[in-house]
C-alpha positions as CSV (number, residue, x, y, z in Angstrom):
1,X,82.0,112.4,201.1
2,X,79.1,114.1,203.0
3,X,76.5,115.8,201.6
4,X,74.4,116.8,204.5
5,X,76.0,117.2,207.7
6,X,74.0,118.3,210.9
7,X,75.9,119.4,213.8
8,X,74.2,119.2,217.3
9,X,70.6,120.9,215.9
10,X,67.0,121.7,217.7
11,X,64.6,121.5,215.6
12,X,60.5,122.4,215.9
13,X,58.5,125.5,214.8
14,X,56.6,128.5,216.5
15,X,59.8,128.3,219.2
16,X,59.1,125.2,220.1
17,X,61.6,122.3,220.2
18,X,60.7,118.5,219.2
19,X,64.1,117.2,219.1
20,X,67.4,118.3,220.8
21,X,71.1,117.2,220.0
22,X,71.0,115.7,216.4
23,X,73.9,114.8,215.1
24,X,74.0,112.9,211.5
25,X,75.5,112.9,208.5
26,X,74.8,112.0,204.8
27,X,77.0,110.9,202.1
28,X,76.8,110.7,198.5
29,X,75.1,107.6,198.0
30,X,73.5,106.8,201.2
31,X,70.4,105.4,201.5
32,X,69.0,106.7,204.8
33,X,65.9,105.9,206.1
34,X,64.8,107.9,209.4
35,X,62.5,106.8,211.4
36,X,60.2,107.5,215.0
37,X,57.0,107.5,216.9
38,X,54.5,110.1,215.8
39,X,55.9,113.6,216.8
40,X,59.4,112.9,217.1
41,X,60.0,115.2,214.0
42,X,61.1,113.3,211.1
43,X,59.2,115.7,209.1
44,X,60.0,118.6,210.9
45,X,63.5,117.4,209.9
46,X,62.6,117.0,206.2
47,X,61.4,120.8,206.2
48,X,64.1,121.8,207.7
49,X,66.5,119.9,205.1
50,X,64.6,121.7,202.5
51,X,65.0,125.3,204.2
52,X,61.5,125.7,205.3
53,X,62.1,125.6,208.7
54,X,65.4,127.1,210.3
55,X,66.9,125.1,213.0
56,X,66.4,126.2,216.1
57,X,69.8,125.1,217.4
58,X,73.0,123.9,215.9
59,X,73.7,124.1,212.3
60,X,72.8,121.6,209.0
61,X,74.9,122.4,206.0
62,X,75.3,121.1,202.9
63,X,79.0,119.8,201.4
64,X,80.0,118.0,198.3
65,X,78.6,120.7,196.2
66,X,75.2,120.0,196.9
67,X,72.9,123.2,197.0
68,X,69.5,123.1,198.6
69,X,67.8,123.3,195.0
70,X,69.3,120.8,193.4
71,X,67.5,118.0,196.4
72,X,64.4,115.8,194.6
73,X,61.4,116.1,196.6
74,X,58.6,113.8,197.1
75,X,56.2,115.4,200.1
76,X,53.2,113.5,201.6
77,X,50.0,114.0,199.3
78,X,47.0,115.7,200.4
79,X,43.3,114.9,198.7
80,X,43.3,118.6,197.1
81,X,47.0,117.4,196.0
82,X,45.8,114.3,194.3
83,X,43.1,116.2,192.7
84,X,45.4,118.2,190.9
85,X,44.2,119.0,186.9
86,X,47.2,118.6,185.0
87,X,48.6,116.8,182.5
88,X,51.7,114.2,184.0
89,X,54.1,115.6,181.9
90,X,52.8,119.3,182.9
91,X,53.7,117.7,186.3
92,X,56.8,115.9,186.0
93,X,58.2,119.4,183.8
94,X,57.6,121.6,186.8
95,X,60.4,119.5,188.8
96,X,62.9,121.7,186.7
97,X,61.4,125.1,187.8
98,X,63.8,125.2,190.4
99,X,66.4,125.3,187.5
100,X,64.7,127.4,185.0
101,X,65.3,131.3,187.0
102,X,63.6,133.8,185.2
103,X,63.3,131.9,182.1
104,X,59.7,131.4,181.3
105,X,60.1,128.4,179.0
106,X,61.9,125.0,179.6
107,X,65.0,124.5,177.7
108,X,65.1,121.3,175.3
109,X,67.4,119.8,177.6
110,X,64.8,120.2,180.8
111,X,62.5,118.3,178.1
112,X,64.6,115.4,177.2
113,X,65.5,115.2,181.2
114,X,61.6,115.1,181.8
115,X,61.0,112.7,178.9
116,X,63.7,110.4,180.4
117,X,62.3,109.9,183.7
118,X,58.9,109.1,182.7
119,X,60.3,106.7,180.8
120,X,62.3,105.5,183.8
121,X,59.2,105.3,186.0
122,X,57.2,103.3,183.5
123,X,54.7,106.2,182.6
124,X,55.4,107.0,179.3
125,X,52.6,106.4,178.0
126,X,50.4,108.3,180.5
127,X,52.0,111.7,179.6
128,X,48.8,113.5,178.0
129,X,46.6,111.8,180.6
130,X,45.3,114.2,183.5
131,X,47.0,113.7,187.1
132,X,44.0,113.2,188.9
133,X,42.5,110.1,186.9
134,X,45.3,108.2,187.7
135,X,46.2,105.5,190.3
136,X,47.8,106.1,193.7
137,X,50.8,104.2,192.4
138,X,50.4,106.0,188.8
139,X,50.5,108.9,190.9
140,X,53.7,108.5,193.0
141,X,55.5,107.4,189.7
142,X,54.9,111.2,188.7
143,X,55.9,112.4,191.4
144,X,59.1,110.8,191.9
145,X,60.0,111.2,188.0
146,X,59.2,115.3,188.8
147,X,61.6,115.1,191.9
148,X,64.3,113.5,189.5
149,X,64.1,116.4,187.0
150,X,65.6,118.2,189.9
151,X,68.4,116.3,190.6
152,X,70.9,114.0,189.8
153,X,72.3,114.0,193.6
154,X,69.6,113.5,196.3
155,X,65.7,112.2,196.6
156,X,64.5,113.4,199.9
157,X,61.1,111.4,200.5
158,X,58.0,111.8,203.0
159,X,56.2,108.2,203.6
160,X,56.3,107.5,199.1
161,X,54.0,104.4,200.3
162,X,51.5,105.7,201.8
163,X,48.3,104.7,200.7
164,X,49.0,102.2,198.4
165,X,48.1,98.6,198.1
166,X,50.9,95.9,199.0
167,X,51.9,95.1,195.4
168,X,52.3,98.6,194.2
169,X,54.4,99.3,197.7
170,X,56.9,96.5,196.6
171,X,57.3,98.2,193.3
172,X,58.3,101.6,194.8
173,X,60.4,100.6,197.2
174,X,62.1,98.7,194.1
175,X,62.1,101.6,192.0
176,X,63.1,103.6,195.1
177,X,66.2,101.0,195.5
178,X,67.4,101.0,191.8
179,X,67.7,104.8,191.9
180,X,69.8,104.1,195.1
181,X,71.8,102.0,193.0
182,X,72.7,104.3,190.3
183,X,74.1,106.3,192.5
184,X,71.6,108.5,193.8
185,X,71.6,109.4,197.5
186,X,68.4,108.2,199.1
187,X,66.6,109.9,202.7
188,X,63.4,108.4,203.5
189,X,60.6,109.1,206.2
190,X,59.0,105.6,206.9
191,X,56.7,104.2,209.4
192,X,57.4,101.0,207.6
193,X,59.8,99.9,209.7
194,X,60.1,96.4,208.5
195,X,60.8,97.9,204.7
196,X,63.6,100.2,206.3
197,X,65.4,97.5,207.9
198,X,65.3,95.7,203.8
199,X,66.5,98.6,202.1
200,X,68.1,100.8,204.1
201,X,72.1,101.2,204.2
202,X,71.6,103.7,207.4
203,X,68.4,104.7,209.9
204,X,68.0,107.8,212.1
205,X,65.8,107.1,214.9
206,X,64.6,110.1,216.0
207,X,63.0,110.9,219.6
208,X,63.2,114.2,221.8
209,X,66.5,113.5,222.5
210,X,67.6,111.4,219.0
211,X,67.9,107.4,219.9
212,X,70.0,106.3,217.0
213,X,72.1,107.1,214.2
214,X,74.3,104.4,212.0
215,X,74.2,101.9,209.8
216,X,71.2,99.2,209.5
217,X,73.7,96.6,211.0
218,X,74.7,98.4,214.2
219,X,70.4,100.0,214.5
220,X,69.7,95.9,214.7
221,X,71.8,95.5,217.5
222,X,70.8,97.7,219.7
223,X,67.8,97.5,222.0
224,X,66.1,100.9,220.7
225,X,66.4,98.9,217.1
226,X,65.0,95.6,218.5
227,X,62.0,96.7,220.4
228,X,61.1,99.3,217.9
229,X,61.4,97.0,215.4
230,X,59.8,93.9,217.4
231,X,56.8,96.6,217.8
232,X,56.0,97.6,214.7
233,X,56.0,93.7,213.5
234,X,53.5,93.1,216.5
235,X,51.3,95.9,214.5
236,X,50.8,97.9,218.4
């Protein structure tokens, strides 16, 4: 059943359309990787997703019970970001803020929920450490263990590999694809188109007028899906 479905939208900011006409939808389990030259607004999309930035045109709504705070987010890091002086489990608690309301502490359960996804990203063991003495990859662990605590549905993700070394990309991307597997509904903003094309069940290729939506089967057979792809393994 869908989650996200977006009906004929504009999207941009200030007024100002990138994209016209997109038409895509998300269903529970998906793993949905969109993708684009620089400025065709995949993260202009992810903001809008989030409720940051209304559409301009058109509508995106959510179904299958899904509500706009219960979406797992992992945004692109800036140097302040990474620089940030807290404790990992400080950091990894704070994903269920959007949970807590009013309530100034979190509950035991929140607790347990945070405990259990450092555990599942391997960090256990770095919970008293300070955020920004650890790795790049150390770092992206956290942060996708915080955007669990807010859901059990859907991980929306800006470029998770950005940055890191070739070895601790493979690793995410795993981690990334195990989570897919338990059931968790996956949309991704790459530039690593190769990567997309592995793990991917679906691919939104977005442009001012949007070039693709569908599976990772169909994106391969068409031309936009060859010579993008063919491009991006030429490294132009």
């Amino acid at each position: 059943m869908a989650q996200i479905i977006c009906k004929n939208a504009s999207l941009g900011y200030d007024g100002r359309a990138i994209t016209h006409g997109l038409n895509f939808e998300v269903n529970a389990g998906d793993y949905l990787c969109i993708v684009g030259e620089n400025g065709a607004g995949k993260s202009t999309l992810i903001k809008t997703i989030l409720g940051l930035n209304p559409p301009l045109g058109g509508e995106i709504k959510f179904s299958d019970g899904l509500k706009q705070n219960e979406i797992g987010y992992l945004p692109q890091q800036t140097p302040v970001q990474r620089d940030f002086p807290a404790s990992v489990k400080e950091i990894v608690l704070s994903g269920c803020l959007g949970k807590s309301g009013f309530r100034p502490f979190y509950s035991a359960e929140q607790k347990k929920a945070a405990a259990e996804n450092m555990e599942k990203m391997g960090i256990t063991e770095l919970s008293g450490c300070c955020y920004r003495e650890l790795s790049g990859g150390q770092q992206q662990r956290v942060l996708l263990a915080r955007a669990l605590c807010a859901t059990t549905k859907l991980l929306l993700l800006d470029e998770p590999v950005a940055g890191l070394d070739p070895k601790v990309t493979r690793e995410m991307y795993e981690l990334i694809a195990s989570l897919n597997r338990e059931g968790i509904t996956v949309i991704m903003v790459s530039h690593d188109i190769a990567s997309a094309v592995k793990y991917a069940s679906h691919i939104l290729h977005l442009g001012e007028v949007p070039k693709f939506f569908g599976t990772k089967e169909n994106y391969l057979k068409t031309d936009v899906g060859r010579a993008f792809v063919n491009e991006e393994a030429s490294g132009k």
